[in-house]
Structures are given as C-alpha cells and as structure tokens.
C-alpha cells in the first residue's frame, strides 16, 4: 500500500477516536518505575541544557591547545588545582594544566583534555594529583607546591575529550512527544532534563463481554459438541490492557439481546466503566445478538461493513446507562477478527502509541491470492533477511497463526495476487518468539 492510498478503515478509526475522546482523561505520573509503560498525554520540553556545562569525557588534564607542541610532542606544564565533578569550573592559568575528573566542568581557558594515560606518570595518586615527584600542590585543599606534569598527547586538537554544553539536549528541545510510551531510557532522559513528572493517559475502564450461546468459559475439559472455549474474552482483555486500558469485568453472555443489555448495564454501574467492548453478534446471521440489541431502547449503534479482511463487520455507538451514554465498540466473533479489530480500532481510540510500520519484500513459495476489493491483513513473521513471511492461512478462525506472528502484512485494495518480492506495508506487533 503506497502512502497516497487511504485505508478502508480510516474513517471508522476516526469515528472510534471521536467516540472515546470524552472518556479519555489524563493524570500526572512521577518519573519512577511506576511510569514505565505509561503513555504521554502531551509533549514535554527540556528545562535545561544537557550537559549543563562543557565537561570532561576522561580523567586527565584540562589544558589549552596553544600550550601543547603538537601530537606526540612532550611538554611540561605547572599544575593548578584539581577539578572534580560537582566543582565550580574556575579558570585555567596561562601555560597551566589542571587535573580534571570525568564529568567535571572544563575551566575557562581550556579547550581540550589530555587523558592521564598520556602523562609521564600515567595515573593519578590517591589524592587526585598526577604531578611528577608527588604533587601535593595538585588540589586546592593542599599546599601551593609548584608541581608539574609532563604530557605527550596523542592528539592536540581543540575539543578533544570535551563534552560540550547541550551536546545531548538543548533547553527547549522536545524530549517527549504525545503518545510516546515511557521507557526506562526516556524516564532517565526526562529526569536529566530537569523534569520530575509527566502527564499520562489515565486508564479507560472497560467491560468486555463475549457473545454467543456456544461460548463456554475455561474448564480444562473438552467442550461439548457445538460449543467452544472463549478465546475472545481473554485475548481482548489482554490486548486492551496492553493498550493502556483497565479491564474491570470480563464475561460471556448467550444470544439473548435483553440479557446482553442487562448484563452490560449491571457491569458498567458496578465498576463505573467508561467503555464497552463486545465480540460477536455483528454479522448477517439470524442470531446476531448485538444487532438485535440495537433495536432495544437506550442503544445507539451503527453497523458499518469495512472493506477489510478479516474484521469487516463492525459495530460502534453507545449504550445509555443511568443517564449517561457509554461508548460501545462491537467487534466480530471470530478470534482473529476480534483481536485484529482491537489492534486497528480500539488501540488508536485509546490513545496507545502507534505501532512501527515498514515496507518489506514478501518471501513466498507460491503466489497467494487476495480479494481485490478488500484490504487484507495477513499474519506474518519478519525474517533476519529483512523479508516478511506469511504464517498460517487467511481465515479468521486461525488464532494459532496469529499467536506465531510478529507482524501483519497488509495487502492493499486492488491486489488480487501477491508474488514473491512484492513490497508490503508491514505492521509490527508483539509476538512470535519475542
């Protein structure tokens, strides 16, 4: 799919984002371990330059390049006071060298650092001095003995082993974008920039119900003929949680529209829920319970059929509960369709960070057909070669193939045949062997 093409589900996603806008709230989070995995609600800018001053990259001697004879040439200079990390930078006297520790501020007048390994002594004494003959005068706390150091720099270029002010981040730089996830490295960066907390998305509270008289909860036993274990409830609960929501109730309900609405209202009230997510009951069969429920008072639901596979039949709207309209996303019942709908629709509506997308060549043994009128999402694995390989079939009941996938390869509308080497936009998802 080229950048100029618009996905058939774009308008539906926009509708879902608008529907959930009223229930998406924010809250402050301190920059500690509890912030990991939270999602930024607005951008942040640095309060400071990082580093805040020019400082030393090495343990060595702060000198002026003009006082060195050149690379490989020895020069003996008198020593000034040692500069440790956290000291005020001070000044470098004319023709002087000052012992300086890693991270310590560069003194005015110095423009490079010669590592201690390139001095005649080759190391610092325990008091920080590197002077020949002892060097008691090498630290401000010591006496004023005129100790010297002989340096043979491998490189005498200005800027050597100097970390410049703002070389990592400048004051005012954007250091966190909206919808970025907080990782340990980002938390450390924000703290280095003088920030102490970040505004993040507050979890949306979700009721998840699987519909269908055939659906059974986990029992450890083989289901009776004609029934099946509920895969959608656990899968959707996990996907919604990974997207930043809080699943406050999960259950199943048979094909009874009145009972469905009763259960939904009860659970929303009991858990003060913000969102309803159901699976099943939105297609064109005779027992589509969500469609039947839409005809009952208090429901406002639309049922668009999107030009995508799997996941074409969708439901979106609200349920009136105790005087308020609770958003409702109704997904198809086949497990891949339900999970894919959650990935492509609920995830952006909840404000979760966007997945990474790549255009990758597909590796195939034989050509694969695709319905030309639909945008098809194929379960896939990204290979070390940079190719993408399709796994499992295209059918929406093949959840095992989804479990083995770490990507979704997108076959665009208008493509009837996929051939080896074709470039496919590929959405990277958690899974596979990771």
Coordinates of C-alpha atoms in Angstrom, one line a residue:
X1 CA 0.0 0.0 0.0
X2 CA 1.5 3.3 -1.0
X3 CA 1.5 6.4 1.1
X4 CA -1.1 8.0 -1.1
X5 CA -3.7 5.2 -0.5
X6 CA -6.2 5.6 2.3
X7 CA -7.1 2.5 4.4
X8 CA -10.7 1.4 4.2
X9 CA -10.9 1.6 8.0
X10 CA -9.6 5.1 8.3
X11 CA -13.0 6.8 8.7
X12 CA -14.1 4.1 11.2
X13 CA -11.0 4.6 13.3
X14 CA -11.6 8.3 13.3
X15 CA -15.2 7.7 14.5
X16 CA -13.9 5.5 17.3
X17 CA -11.3 8.1 18.3
X18 CA -14.0 10.7 18.5
X19 CA -16.3 8.4 20.4
X20 CA -13.7 7.8 23.1
X21 CA -12.5 11.4 23.3
X22 CA -14.9 12.2 26.1
X23 CA -13.8 9.3 28.3
X24 CA -10.0 9.7 27.8
X25 CA -8.6 11.5 30.8
X26 CA -5.1 12.3 31.9
X27 CA -3.2 12.2 35.2
X28 CA 0.3 13.1 36.4
X29 CA 2.9 10.4 36.9
X30 CA 6.1 10.7 38.8
X31 CA 9.3 9.7 36.9
X32 CA 9.9 6.4 38.6
X33 CA 9.3 2.8 38.0
X34 CA 5.6 3.2 38.1
X35 CA 5.7 5.4 35.0
X36 CA 7.2 2.6 32.8
X37 CA 4.8 1.7 30.1
X38 CA 2.5 4.7 30.6
X39 CA 1.8 6.9 27.5
X40 CA 2.4 10.6 27.3
X41 CA -0.7 12.7 27.0
X42 CA 1.2 15.8 25.8
X43 CA 4.7 16.8 24.7
X44 CA 7.4 17.9 27.1
X45 CA 10.3 20.2 26.5
X46 CA 13.7 20.2 28.4
X47 CA 14.1 22.8 31.1
X48 CA 17.9 22.8 30.8
X49 CA 20.9 22.1 28.5
X50 CA 22.3 18.6 28.9
X51 CA 25.1 18.6 29.8
X52 CA 24.7 21.9 31.6
X53 CA 28.4 22.9 31.1
X54 CA 31.3 21.9 28.9
X55 CA 32.8 18.9 30.9
X56 CA 35.5 16.3 30.7
X57 CA 34.9 13.0 29.0
X58 CA 38.0 11.5 30.6
X59 CA 40.1 11.5 33.8
X60 CA 43.1 13.7 32.7
X61 CA 44.3 17.2 32.4
X62 CA 42.5 20.3 31.2
X63 CA 44.8 22.3 29.0
X64 CA 44.8 25.0 26.3
X65 CA 45.8 23.6 22.9
X66 CA 48.0 26.6 22.3
X67 CA 50.2 25.4 25.2
X68 CA 50.9 22.0 23.5
X69 CA 53.7 21.4 21.0
X70 CA 51.6 19.0 18.9
X71 CA 50.7 15.3 18.7
X72 CA 53.4 13.1 20.2
X73 CA 55.5 16.0 21.4
X74 CA 56.2 16.2 25.2
X75 CA 55.5 19.4 27.1
X76 CA 55.9 20.1 30.8
X77 CA 53.3 22.4 32.4
X78 CA 52.7 23.6 36.0
X79 CA 49.7 22.1 37.7
X80 CA 46.7 24.1 39.0
X81 CA 44.1 22.8 41.4
X82 CA 42.3 19.6 40.6
X83 CA 38.7 19.8 39.3
X84 CA 36.3 17.1 40.5
X85 CA 32.7 16.5 39.3
X86 CA 30.5 19.0 41.1
X87 CA 33.2 21.6 41.5
X88 CA 32.8 25.1 40.1
X89 CA 34.8 25.3 36.8
X90 CA 37.1 28.2 37.7
X91 CA 39.8 29.3 35.3
X92 CA 42.9 27.8 33.8
X93 CA 46.0 29.9 34.4
X94 CA 48.3 30.8 31.5
X95 CA 50.5 27.9 30.5
X96 CA 48.9 25.7 33.1
X97 CA 47.4 22.2 33.3
X98 CA 44.7 21.3 35.8
X99 CA 43.9 17.7 36.8
X100 CA 40.3 17.0 35.9
X101 CA 38.0 14.1 36.6
X102 CA 35.4 12.6 34.3
X103 CA 32.2 14.8 34.3
X104 CA 34.0 17.7 35.9
X105 CA 33.4 21.2 34.3
X106 CA 36.0 22.4 31.9
X107 CA 37.8 25.6 33.3
X108 CA 37.7 28.8 31.4
X109 CA 40.7 29.0 29.1
X110 CA 40.9 25.2 28.5
X111 CA 39.8 23.7 25.2
X112 CA 40.8 20.1 25.5
X113 CA 41.5 17.2 27.9
X114 CA 44.7 15.1 27.7
X115 CA 44.0 11.7 29.3
X116 CA 46.0 10.8 32.4
X117 CA 47.4 7.8 30.5
X118 CA 49.2 10.3 28.2
X119 CA 51.1 11.8 31.1
X120 CA 54.6 10.8 32.2
X121 CA 53.2 9.3 35.5
X122 CA 50.4 7.6 33.7
X123 CA 48.0 7.7 36.6
X124 CA 46.7 9.8 39.4
X125 CA 47.8 9.5 43.0
X126 CA 45.0 8.6 45.6
X127 CA 44.6 12.3 46.4
X128 CA 43.9 13.1 42.7
X129 CA 47.3 14.5 41.9
X130 CA 49.2 13.4 38.8
X131 CA 52.3 15.5 39.4
X132 CA 55.8 14.4 39.0
X133 CA 57.6 13.9 42.3
X134 CA 54.4 13.6 44.4
X135 CA 52.4 16.7 43.6
X136 CA 51.0 17.9 46.8
X137 CA 50.0 21.2 45.2
X138 CA 47.7 19.5 42.7
X139 CA 44.5 20.0 44.7
X140 CA 43.1 23.3 46.1
X141 CA 42.9 21.7 49.6
X142 CA 46.6 21.0 49.5
X143 CA 49.6 23.4 49.7
X144 CA 51.0 25.6 46.9
X145 CA 54.0 23.5 45.8
X146 CA 54.6 24.2 42.1
X147 CA 54.1 20.6 40.9
X148 CA 54.3 20.0 37.2
X149 CA 53.1 17.3 34.7
X150 CA 54.7 16.1 31.5
X151 CA 52.2 15.4 28.8
X152 CA 52.7 13.6 25.5
X153 CA 49.3 13.9 23.8
X154 CA 48.3 11.6 21.0
X155 CA 46.1 14.4 19.6
X156 CA 46.3 18.1 20.5
X157 CA 43.2 19.2 18.6
X158 CA 40.8 21.6 20.4
X159 CA 37.7 19.8 21.7
X160 CA 39.4 16.5 22.3
X161 CA 37.6 14.6 25.1
X162 CA 35.3 17.6 25.9
X163 CA 31.6 17.1 26.1
X164 CA 30.1 20.3 25.0
X165 CA 27.2 22.0 26.8
X166 CA 23.9 21.0 25.2
X167 CA 25.6 18.3 23.1
X168 CA 22.9 15.8 24.2
X169 CA 19.9 18.1 24.6
X170 CA 19.3 21.9 24.4
X171 CA 17.0 23.8 26.6
X172 CA 13.6 23.9 24.9
X173 CA 14.1 20.8 22.9
X174 CA 11.0 18.5 22.7
X175 CA 12.1 15.4 24.7
X176 CA 8.8 13.5 24.8
X177 CA 6.1 13.5 22.1
X178 CA 2.4 12.9 22.6
X179 CA 1.5 9.2 22.5
X180 CA 5.1 8.1 23.2
X181 CA 5.5 5.3 25.7
X182 CA 7.6 5.9 28.7
X183 CA 10.6 3.6 28.7
X184 CA 13.5 3.4 31.3
X185 CA 15.7 5.4 28.9
X186 CA 13.0 8.1 28.3
X187 CA 12.4 8.4 32.0
X188 CA 16.2 8.9 32.6
X189 CA 16.3 11.5 29.8
X190 CA 13.4 13.4 31.2
X191 CA 15.0 13.4 34.7
X192 CA 18.3 14.6 33.2
X193 CA 16.3 17.5 31.6
X194 CA 15.1 18.7 34.9
X195 CA 11.6 17.2 34.8
X196 CA 10.0 15.4 37.7
X197 CA 6.6 14.3 36.4
X198 CA 4.8 13.7 33.2
X199 CA 1.1 13.9 32.2
X200 CA -0.1 10.5 31.0
X201 CA -3.3 8.9 29.8
X202 CA -5.4 7.7 32.7
X203 CA -6.6 4.1 32.1
X204 CA -10.0 3.8 30.5
X205 CA -12.2 1.3 32.4
X206 CA -13.6 -1.4 30.1
X207 CA -16.3 -4.1 30.3
X208 CA -15.5 -6.9 27.9
X209 CA -18.3 -9.4 27.0
X210 CA -18.1 -12.3 24.5
X211 CA -21.5 -13.1 23.0
X212 CA -22.8 -16.4 21.7
X213 CA -24.8 -19.3 23.2
X214 CA -22.0 -21.6 22.1
X215 CA -19.3 -19.8 24.2
X216 CA -18.0 -21.5 27.3
X217 CA -15.5 -20.4 29.9
X218 CA -12.3 -22.3 30.6
X219 CA -13.0 -25.6 32.2
X220 CA -9.9 -27.7 31.4
X221 CA -12.3 -30.2 29.7
X222 CA -13.1 -30.7 26.1
X223 CA -16.2 -28.6 25.2
X224 CA -19.4 -30.4 24.4
X225 CA -20.1 -30.7 20.6
X226 CA -21.3 -27.4 19.2
X227 CA -19.7 -25.3 21.9
X228 CA -16.2 -23.7 22.2
X229 CA -13.9 -22.2 24.8
X230 CA -14.0 -18.4 25.0
X231 CA -10.8 -17.1 23.3
X232 CA -12.1 -13.6 22.6
X233 CA -12.6 -12.6 26.3
X234 CA -9.0 -13.3 27.4
X235 CA -7.5 -12.1 24.2
X236 CA -9.4 -8.8 24.1
X237 CA -8.8 -8.2 27.8
X238 CA -5.0 -8.7 27.2
X239 CA -5.0 -6.5 24.1
X240 CA -6.9 -3.7 25.8
X241 CA -4.6 -3.9 28.9
X242 CA -1.6 -3.7 26.6
X243 CA -3.1 -0.6 25.0
X244 CA -3.3 1.1 28.4
X245 CA -6.9 0.3 29.4
X246 CA -8.1 -1.3 32.7
X247 CA -10.4 -4.2 32.1
X248 CA -12.8 -4.1 35.1
X249 CA -15.0 -7.1 34.0
X250 CA -14.8 -9.9 31.6
X251 CA -17.5 -12.5 30.9
X252 CA -19.8 -14.1 28.3
X253 CA -23.5 -13.9 27.5
X254 CA -25.7 -16.1 25.4
X255 CA -27.7 -14.9 22.3
X256 CA -30.3 -13.0 24.2
X257 CA -30.5 -9.3 23.4
X258 CA -32.4 -8.3 26.6
X259 CA -30.0 -10.3 28.8
X260 CA -27.0 -8.7 27.0
X261 CA -28.1 -5.2 27.8
X262 CA -29.0 -6.1 31.4
X263 CA -25.5 -7.6 31.9
X264 CA -23.8 -4.6 30.3
X265 CA -25.7 -2.1 32.3
X266 CA -25.1 -4.0 35.6
X267 CA -21.4 -4.3 35.0
X268 CA -21.0 -0.7 33.9
X269 CA -22.7 0.5 37.0
X270 CA -20.9 -1.9 39.3
X271 CA -17.5 -0.9 38.0
X272 CA -18.0 2.7 36.9
X273 CA -16.9 1.7 33.4
X274 CA -16.1 4.1 30.6
X275 CA -16.2 1.7 27.6
X276 CA -17.9 -1.4 26.5
X277 CA -16.2 -3.9 24.1
X278 CA -18.1 -6.9 22.8
X279 CA -17.2 -9.7 20.4
X280 CA -19.7 -11.5 18.1
X281 CA -23.2 -10.7 17.1
X282 CA -22.5 -8.1 14.4
X283 CA -22.6 -10.1 11.1
X284 CA -25.6 -11.0 8.9
X285 CA -26.8 -14.2 10.6
X286 CA -30.1 -14.9 12.2
X287 CA -28.8 -14.8 15.8
X288 CA -26.7 -11.6 15.7
X289 CA -27.4 -10.6 19.3
X290 CA -25.7 -7.2 19.2
X291 CA -27.7 -6.2 16.1
X292 CA -30.9 -7.4 17.9
X293 CA -29.9 -5.4 21.0
X294 CA -29.5 -2.3 18.8
X295 CA -33.3 -2.3 18.3
X296 CA -34.0 -2.0 22.0
X297 CA -34.4 1.3 23.9
X298 CA -31.2 3.0 25.1
X299 CA -28.9 1.7 22.3
X300 CA -27.5 3.8 19.5
X301 CA -25.4 1.5 17.3
X302 CA -24.3 1.6 13.7
X303 CA -23.0 -1.4 11.8
X304 CA -20.6 -0.5 9.0
X305 CA -19.0 -3.2 6.9
X306 CA -15.4 -2.2 6.3
X307 CA -13.6 -3.2 3.1
X308 CA -11.0 -5.3 5.0
X309 CA -10.3 -8.9 5.8
X310 CA -10.6 -10.2 8.4
X311 CA -12.8 -7.9 10.6
X312 CA -15.1 -6.4 8.0
X313 CA -18.4 -6.4 10.1
X314 CA -18.2 -3.8 12.9
X315 CA -20.5 -2.1 15.4
X316 CA -20.0 1.3 17.0
X317 CA -22.2 3.5 19.2
X318 CA -23.3 4.0 22.8
X319 CA -25.5 2.4 25.5
X320 CA -27.5 4.6 27.8
X321 CA -26.6 3.6 31.4
X322 CA -28.2 5.5 34.3
X323 CA -28.5 8.7 32.2
X324 CA -25.1 8.7 30.5
X325 CA -24.0 7.4 27.1
X326 CA -21.3 4.8 27.4
X327 CA -19.2 4.2 24.3
X328 CA -19.6 0.7 22.8
X329 CA -17.2 -1.0 20.3
X330 CA -18.7 -4.2 18.9
X331 CA -16.2 -6.5 17.1
X332 CA -16.7 -9.7 15.1
X333 CA -16.8 -13.0 16.8
X334 CA -14.0 -15.0 15.1
X335 CA -10.9 -14.7 17.3
X336 CA -8.5 -13.3 14.7
X337 CA -11.2 -10.8 13.6
X338 CA -11.8 -9.7 17.2
X339 CA -8.1 -9.3 18.0
X340 CA -7.3 -7.5 14.7
X341 CA -10.2 -5.1 15.3
X342 CA -8.9 -4.3 18.8
X343 CA -5.4 -3.7 17.3
X344 CA -6.6 -1.5 14.5
X345 CA -9.6 0.3 16.0
X346 CA -9.6 0.2 19.9
X347 CA -5.9 0.7 20.2
X348 CA -5.7 4.1 18.5
X349 CA -9.0 5.1 20.0
X350 CA -7.5 4.6 23.5
X351 CA -4.5 6.8 22.6
X352 CA -1.9 4.0 22.6
X353 CA 1.4 4.6 20.8
X354 CA 1.3 3.7 17.1
X355 CA 3.0 0.5 16.0
X356 CA 6.0 0.7 13.8
X357 CA 5.4 0.2 10.1
X358 CA 7.9 -1.0 7.5
X359 CA 7.7 -1.7 3.8
X360 CA 9.2 -5.2 3.4
X361 CA 9.5 -7.7 0.5
X362 CA 7.4 -10.8 1.0
X363 CA 9.0 -14.3 0.7
X364 CA 6.7 -16.8 -0.8
X365 CA 7.0 -20.4 -2.2
X366 CA 3.9 -19.9 -4.3
X367 CA 1.7 -17.0 -5.2
X368 CA -1.0 -16.0 -2.7
X369 CA -4.5 -14.8 -3.8
X370 CA -6.2 -11.9 -2.1
X371 CA -9.7 -10.4 -2.5
X372 CA -9.0 -7.4 -4.7
X373 CA -11.9 -5.4 -3.3
X374 CA -10.6 -5.7 0.3
X375 CA -7.6 -4.6 2.3
X376 CA -6.3 -7.9 3.6
X377 CA -4.2 -8.3 6.8
X378 CA -2.1 -11.5 6.8
X379 CA -0.3 -12.9 9.8
X380 CA 3.4 -12.8 9.2
X381 CA 6.9 -13.1 10.6
X382 CA 9.8 -10.7 9.9
X383 CA 12.9 -12.7 8.9
X384 CA 16.5 -11.8 9.6
X385 CA 17.0 -11.2 5.9
X386 CA 14.6 -8.3 6.0
X387 CA 11.8 -10.2 4.2
X388 CA 8.4 -10.9 5.6
X389 CA 7.0 -14.4 5.5
X390 CA 3.3 -15.2 5.8
X391 CA 2.3 -17.7 8.5
X392 CA -0.9 -19.6 8.7
X393 CA -3.8 -19.0 6.4
X394 CA -6.0 -16.0 5.8
X395 CA -9.1 -17.4 7.6
X396 CA -10.3 -15.5 10.7
X397 CA -10.6 -18.6 12.9
X398 CA -6.8 -19.5 12.7
X399 CA -5.7 -18.0 16.0
X400 CA -2.6 -20.2 16.2
X401 CA -1.2 -18.4 13.2
X402 CA -1.8 -15.0 14.9
X403 CA 0.0 -16.3 18.0
X404 CA 3.0 -17.2 15.9
X405 CA 3.1 -13.9 14.1
X406 CA 5.1 -10.8 15.0
X407 CA 3.8 -8.7 12.1
X408 CA 0.7 -8.0 10.0
X409 CA 1.4 -7.8 6.3
X410 CA -1.1 -5.5 4.6
X411 CA -2.3 -6.5 1.1
X412 CA -3.8 -3.3 -0.4
X413 CA -7.2 -2.9 -2.1
X414 CA -6.8 -3.7 -5.8
X415 CA -4.3 -6.5 -5.3
X416 CA -5.6 -9.9 -6.4
X417 CA -2.3 -11.8 -6.3
X418 CA 0.7 -11.4 -4.1
X419 CA 4.0 -12.6 -5.6
X420 CA 7.4 -13.2 -4.1
X421 CA 9.4 -10.0 -3.7
X422 CA 6.3 -7.7 -3.6
X423 CA 6.7 -4.9 -1.1
X424 CA 4.0 -4.9 1.5
X425 CA 3.4 -2.4 4.3
X426 CA 4.0 -4.4 7.4
X427 CA 2.7 -3.5 10.9
X428 CA 5.0 -4.8 13.7
X429 CA 3.2 -6.4 16.6
X430 CA 4.3 -8.2 19.8
X431 CA 4.5 -11.9 19.3
X432 CA 6.5 -14.7 17.6
X433 CA 9.5 -15.8 19.5
X434 CA 9.9 -12.5 21.4

